[in-house]
Coordinates of N, CA and C in Angstrom, one line a residue:
X258 N 79.8 52.7 50.5 CA 79.3 53.2 49.2 C 80.4 53.2 48.2
X259 N 80.1 53.1 46.9 CA 81.1 53.1 45.9 C 81.4 54.6 45.4
X260 N 82.4 54.8 44.6 CA 82.8 56.1 44.2 C 81.8 56.9 43.6
X261 N 81.0 56.3 42.7 CA 79.9 57.1 42.0 C 78.9 57.6 43.0
X262 N 78.5 56.8 43.9 CA 77.5 57.3 44.9 C 78.1 58.4 45.8
X263 N 79.3 58.2 46.2 CA 79.9 59.2 47.1 C 80.0 60.6 46.3
X264 N 80.4 60.5 45.0 CA 80.5 61.7 44.2 C 79.2 62.4 44.1
X265 N 78.1 61.6 43.8 CA 76.8 62.2 43.7 C 76.3 62.8 45.0
X266 N 76.5 62.1 46.1 CA 76.1 62.7 47.4 C 76.9 63.9 47.8
X267 N 78.2 64.0 47.4 CA 79.0 65.1 47.7 C 78.9 66.3 46.7
X268 N 78.2 66.0 45.6 CA 78.0 67.0 44.6 C 79.3 67.3 43.8
X269 N 80.0 66.3 43.5 CA 81.3 66.4 42.8 C 81.4 65.3 41.8
X270 N 82.6 65.1 41.2 CA 82.8 64.0 40.2 C 83.7 62.9 40.7
X271 N 83.6 61.8 40.1 CA 84.5 60.7 40.5 C 86.0 61.1 40.2
X272 N 86.2 61.9 39.1 CA 87.5 62.4 38.8 C 88.1 63.2 39.9
X273 N 87.3 64.1 40.5 CA 87.7 64.9 41.6 C 88.1 64.0 42.8
X274 N 87.3 63.0 43.1 CA 87.5 62.1 44.2 C 88.9 61.4 44.0
X275 N 89.1 60.9 42.8 CA 90.4 60.3 42.5 C 91.6 61.2 42.7
X276 N 91.3 62.5 42.3 CA 92.4 63.5 42.5 C 92.6 63.7 44.0
X277 N 91.6 63.8 44.8 CA 91.8 64.0 46.2 C 92.5 62.8 46.8
X278 N 92.2 61.6 46.3 CA 92.9 60.4 46.8 C 94.3 60.5 46.4
X279 N 94.7 60.9 45.2 CA 96.1 61.0 44.8 C 96.8 62.1 45.7
X280 N 96.1 63.1 46.2 CA 96.7 64.1 47.1 C 96.7 63.7 48.5
X281 N 96.2 62.5 48.8 CA 96.2 62.0 50.2 C 95.1 62.6 51.1
X282 N 94.1 63.3 50.5 CA 93.0 63.9 51.3 C 91.9 62.9 51.5
X283 N 91.8 61.9 50.6 CA 90.7 61.0 50.7 C 91.3 59.6 50.6
X284 N 91.0 58.7 51.5 CA 91.6 57.4 51.5 C 90.5 56.4 51.1
X285 N 90.7 55.7 50.0 CA 89.7 54.7 49.6 C 90.1 53.3 50.1
X286 N 89.1 52.6 50.6 CA 89.3 51.2 51.0 C 88.9 50.4 49.7
X287 N 89.4 49.2 49.6 CA 89.1 48.4 48.4 C 88.3 47.2 48.9
X288 N 87.3 46.9 48.1 CA 86.5 45.7 48.3 C 87.2 44.5 47.7
X289 N 86.6 43.3 48.0 CA 87.3 42.1 47.5 C 87.4 42.1 46.0
X290 N 86.5 42.7 45.2 CA 86.6 42.8 43.8 C 87.4 44.0 43.3
X291 N 88.0 44.8 44.2 CA 88.8 45.9 43.8 C 88.2 47.2 43.7
X292 N 86.8 47.3 43.9 CA 86.1 48.6 43.9 C 86.5 49.4 45.1
X293 N 86.6 50.7 44.9 CA 86.8 51.7 46.0 C 85.5 51.6 46.9
X294 N 85.7 51.7 48.2 CA 84.6 51.7 49.1 C 84.8 52.9 50.1
X295 N 83.7 53.6 50.3 CA 83.7 54.8 51.2 C 82.6 54.7 52.2
X296 N 82.6 55.5 53.3 CA 81.6 55.5 54.3 C 81.2 57.0 54.6
X297 N 80.3 57.1 55.6 CA 79.8 58.5 55.9 C 80.9 59.4 56.4
X298 N 81.9 58.9 57.0 CA 83.1 59.7 57.4 C 83.8 60.3 56.2
X299 N 83.9 59.6 55.1 CA 84.4 60.1 53.9 C 83.6 61.2 53.3
X300 N 82.3 61.1 53.4 CA 81.4 62.1 53.0 C 81.6 63.4 53.8
X301 N 81.7 63.2 55.1 CA 82.0 64.4 56.0 C 83.3 65.1 55.5
X302 N 84.3 64.3 55.2 CA 85.6 64.9 54.8 C 85.4 65.7 53.5
X303 N 84.6 65.1 52.6 CA 84.4 65.8 51.3 C 83.6 67.1 51.5
X304 N 82.6 67.0 52.4 CA 81.8 68.2 52.7 C 82.6 69.3 53.3
X305 N 83.6 69.0 54.1 CA 84.5 69.9 54.7 C 85.3 70.6 53.7
X306 N 85.9 69.7 52.8 CA 86.8 70.2 51.7 C 86.0 71.2 50.8
X307 N 84.8 70.8 50.4 CA 84.0 71.6 49.5 C 83.6 72.9 50.1
X308 N 83.2 72.9 51.3 CA 82.8 74.1 52.0 C 84.0 75.1 52.1
X309 N 85.2 74.6 52.4 CA 86.3 75.5 52.5 C 86.7 76.0 51.1
X310 N 86.6 75.1 50.1 CA 86.9 75.6 48.7 C 85.9 76.7 48.3
X311 N 84.6 76.5 48.7 CA 83.6 77.5 48.4 C 84.0 78.9 49.0
X312 N 84.7 78.8 50.1 CA 85.1 80.0 50.8 C 86.4 80.6 50.2
X313 N 87.0 79.9 49.3 CA 88.2 80.4 48.6 C 89.5 79.8 49.1
X314 N 89.4 78.7 49.9 CA 90.6 78.1 50.4 C 91.2 77.2 49.3
X315 N 92.5 77.2 49.2 CA 93.2 76.3 48.3 C 93.0 74.9 48.8
X316 N 93.2 73.9 47.9 CA 93.0 72.5 48.3 C 94.0 72.1 49.4
X317 N 95.2 72.5 49.3 CA 96.2 72.1 50.3 C 95.8 72.8 51.7
X318 N 95.2 73.9 51.7 CA 94.8 74.6 52.9 C 93.7 73.8 53.7
X319 N 93.0 72.8 53.0 CA 92.0 72.0 53.6 C 92.6 70.9 54.4
X320 N 93.9 70.5 54.2 CA 94.5 69.4 54.8 C 94.4 69.3 56.3
X321 N 94.7 70.4 57.1 CA 94.5 70.4 58.5 C 93.1 70.1 59.0
X322 N 92.1 70.5 58.2 CA 90.7 70.2 58.6 C 90.4 68.8 58.4
X323 N 90.9 68.2 57.3 CA 90.7 66.8 57.0 C 91.4 66.0 58.1
X324 N 92.6 66.3 58.4 CA 93.4 65.6 59.5 C 92.7 65.7 60.8
X325 N 92.1 66.8 61.1 CA 91.3 67.0 62.4 C 90.1 66.0 62.4
X326 N 89.4 65.9 61.3 CA 88.3 65.0 61.2 C 88.8 63.5 61.3
X327 N 89.8 63.2 60.6 CA 90.4 61.9 60.7 C 90.8 61.5 62.1
X328 N 91.2 62.5 62.9 CA 91.7 62.2 64.3 C 90.5 62.0 65.2
X329 N 89.3 62.1 64.7 CA 88.1 61.8 65.5 C 87.4 63.0 66.1
X330 N 87.8 64.2 65.7 CA 87.1 65.3 66.2 C 85.8 65.5 65.4
X331 N 84.7 65.9 66.1 CA 83.4 66.0 65.5 C 83.4 67.1 64.4
X332 N 84.3 68.1 64.4 CA 84.3 69.1 63.4 C 85.8 69.3 63.0
X333 N 86.0 69.6 61.7 CA 87.3 69.7 61.2 C 88.1 71.0 61.6
X334 N 87.4 71.9 62.2 CA 88.0 73.2 62.5 C 88.3 73.5 63.9
X335 N 88.3 72.4 64.7 CA 88.5 72.6 66.2 C 90.0 72.3 66.6
X336 N 90.8 71.9 65.7 CA 92.2 71.6 66.0 C 93.1 72.8 65.8
X337 N 94.2 72.9 66.5 CA 95.0 74.1 66.4 C 95.5 74.4 65.0
X338 N 95.8 73.4 64.2 CA 96.3 73.6 62.9 C 95.2 74.2 62.0
X339 N 94.0 73.8 62.2 CA 92.8 74.3 61.4 C 92.6 75.8 61.8
X340 N 92.7 76.1 63.1 CA 92.5 77.4 63.6 C 93.5 78.4 63.0
X341 N 94.8 77.9 62.9 CA 95.8 78.7 62.3 C 95.6 79.0 60.8
X342 N 95.0 78.0 60.1 CA 94.6 78.3 58.7 C 93.5 79.3 58.6
X343 N 92.5 79.2 59.5 CA 91.5 80.3 59.5 C 92.1 81.6 59.7
X344 N 93.0 81.7 60.7 CA 93.7 83.0 61.0 C 94.4 83.6 59.8
X345 N 95.2 82.7 59.1 CA 95.9 83.1 57.9 C 95.0 83.6 56.8
X346 N 93.9 82.9 56.6 CA 93.0 83.2 55.6 C 92.3 84.6 55.9
X347 N 92.0 84.8 57.2 CA 91.4 86.1 57.5 C 92.3 87.2 57.3
X348 N 93.6 87.0 57.6 CA 94.6 88.1 57.4 C 94.8 88.3 55.9
X349 N 94.7 87.3 55.1 CA 94.8 87.4 53.6 C 93.6 88.2 53.1
X350 N 92.4 87.9 53.6 CA 91.2 88.6 53.2 C 91.2 90.0 53.6
X351 N 91.7 90.3 54.8 CA 91.8 91.7 55.2 C 92.7 92.5 54.4
X352 N 93.8 91.9 54.0 CA 94.8 92.6 53.1 C 94.1 92.9 51.7
X353 N 93.4 91.9 51.2 CA 92.7 92.1 49.9 C 91.7 93.1 50.0
X354 N 90.9 93.2 51.1 CA 89.9 94.2 51.3 C 90.6 95.6 51.3
X355 N 91.7 95.7 52.0 CA 92.4 96.9 52.0 C 92.9 97.4 50.6
X356 N 93.4 96.5 49.8 CA 93.8 96.8 48.5 C 92.7 97.2 47.6
X357 N 91.5 96.5 47.8 CA 90.4 96.9 47.0 C 89.8 98.2 47.4
X358 N 89.9 98.6 48.7 CA 89.5 99.9 49.1 C 90.3 101.0 48.5
X359 N 91.6 100.8 48.3 CA 92.5 101.8 47.7 C 92.1 101.9 46.2
X360 N 91.9 100.8 45.5 CA 91.5 100.8 44.1 C 90.2 101.5 43.9
X361 N 89.2 101.2 44.8 CA 87.9 101.8 44.8 C 88.0 103.3 44.9
X362 N 88.9 103.8 45.8 CA 89.0 105.2 46.0 C 89.6 105.9 44.7
X363 N 90.6 105.2 44.1 CA 91.2 105.7 42.9 C 90.1 105.8 41.7
X364 N 89.3 104.7 41.6 CA 88.3 104.7 40.6 C 87.3 105.8 40.8
X365 N 86.9 106.0 42.1 CA 85.9 107.0 42.5 C 86.5 108.4 42.2
X366 N 87.8 108.6 42.4 CA 88.4 109.9 42.1 C 88.4 110.2 40.6
X367 N 88.7 109.1 39.8 CA 88.7 109.3 38.4 C 87.3 109.6 37.8
X368 N 86.3 108.9 38.4 CA 84.9 109.2 38.0 C 84.6 110.6 38.3
X369 N 84.9 111.1 39.5 CA 84.5 112.5 39.9 C 85.2 113.5 38.9
X370 N 86.5 113.2 38.6 CA 87.2 114.1 37.7 C 86.6 114.1 36.3
X371 N 86.2 112.9 35.8 CA 85.6 112.8 34.5 C 84.3 113.4 34.4
X372 N 83.5 113.3 35.5 CA 82.2 114.0 35.5 C 82.3 115.5 35.5
X373 N 83.3 116.0 36.2 CA 83.5 117.5 36.2 C 83.9 117.9 34.8
X374 N 84.8 117.2 34.1 CA 85.2 117.5 32.8 C 84.1 117.4 31.8
X375 N 83.3 116.4 31.9 CA 82.2 116.2 31.0 C 81.1 117.3 31.2
X376 N 80.9 117.8 32.4 CA 79.9 118.8 32.6 C 80.4 120.2 32.2
X377 N 81.7 120.4 32.2 CA 82.3 121.7 31.9 C 82.3 122.0 30.4
X378 N 82.1 123.2 30.0 CA 82.3 123.6 28.6 C 83.7 124.0 28.5
X379 N 84.4 123.5 27.5 CA 85.8 123.8 27.3 C 85.8 124.9 26.2
X380 N 86.1 126.2 26.6 CA 86.1 127.2 25.5 C 87.1 127.0 24.5
X381 N 86.7 127.1 23.2 CA 87.7 126.9 22.1 C 88.1 125.5 21.9
X382 N 87.5 124.6 22.6 CA 87.9 123.2 22.4 C 87.0 122.6 21.3
X383 N 87.4 121.4 20.9 CA 86.6 120.8 19.8 C 85.2 120.4 20.3
X384 N 84.3 120.5 19.4 CA 82.9 120.0 19.7 C 83.0 118.5 19.9
X385 N 82.2 118.1 21.0 CA 82.2 116.6 21.2 C 81.4 116.0 20.0
X386 N 81.9 114.8 19.6 CA 81.3 114.1 18.5 C 80.6 112.9 19.0
X387 N 79.3 113.2 19.3 CA 78.5 112.1 19.9 C 77.7 111.3 18.9
X388 N 77.5 111.9 17.7 CA 76.7 111.3 16.6 C 77.7 111.0 15.5
X389 N 77.3 110.0 14.7 CA 78.1 109.6 13.6 C 77.9 110.6 12.5
X390 N 79.0 111.0 11.9 CA 78.9 111.9 10.7 C 78.7 111.1 9.5
X391 N 78.2 111.7 8.4 CA 78.0 110.9 7.2 C 79.3 110.2 6.7
X392 N 80.5 111.0 6.9 CA 81.7 110.4 6.5 C 82.1 109.1 7.3
X393 N 81.7 109.1 8.6 CA 82.0 108.0 9.4 C 81.2 106.8 9.0
X394 N 79.9 107.0 8.5 CA 79.1 105.9 8.2 C 79.2 105.5 6.8
X395 N 80.0 106.3 5.9 CA 80.2 105.9 4.5 C 79.0 106.3 3.7
X396 N 78.1 107.1 4.2 CA 76.9 107.5 3.4 C 77.3 108.8 2.6
X397 N 76.7 109.0 1.4 CA 77.0 110.2 0.7 C 76.5 111.4 1.4
X398 N 77.1 112.5 1.2 CA 76.7 113.8 1.8 C 75.5 114.3 1.1
X399 N 74.6 114.9 1.8 CA 73.4 115.6 1.3 C 73.9 116.8 0.5
X400 N 73.0 117.2 -0.5 CA 73.4 118.3 -1.3 C 73.5 119.6 -0.5
X401 N 72.8 119.7 0.5 CA 72.8 121.0 1.3 C 74.0 121.0 2.2
X402 N 74.7 120.0 2.3 CA 75.9 120.0 3.3 C 77.1 120.5 2.6
X403 N 77.9 121.3 3.3 CA 79.2 121.7 2.7 C 80.3 121.3 3.7
X404 N 81.4 121.3 3.2 CA 82.6 121.0 4.0 C 83.2 122.1 4.7

């Protein structure tokens, strides 16, 4: 198949395919008239790359999976290098989840503090200004209003 058909079947663009080719992730064969030519194996490579990128993998992190497929394995994630990338990504995700847990606890504590303050009446404190005053809106004061 030609580059346009492969791009359509893979749900990507020809520009992306050329970029993958420049990075050595996709190898195009050339026909007699110079057109790029691809086969079903190339489609499998692209599907593997796209799936991993959907999971948040960087493009370079997909290389071991591509190499595994190119080596003739039925799946790109059965080689030791691919498994190592999965392990690194899981460790990275676990760390991010931990960091988000800390931030969530801080935001929850701030919310609880703010709710207590909002519910409490502060004696002698300024009245909350929840509505716009005529001065703030630029409207003239009514005759019955005094300063």
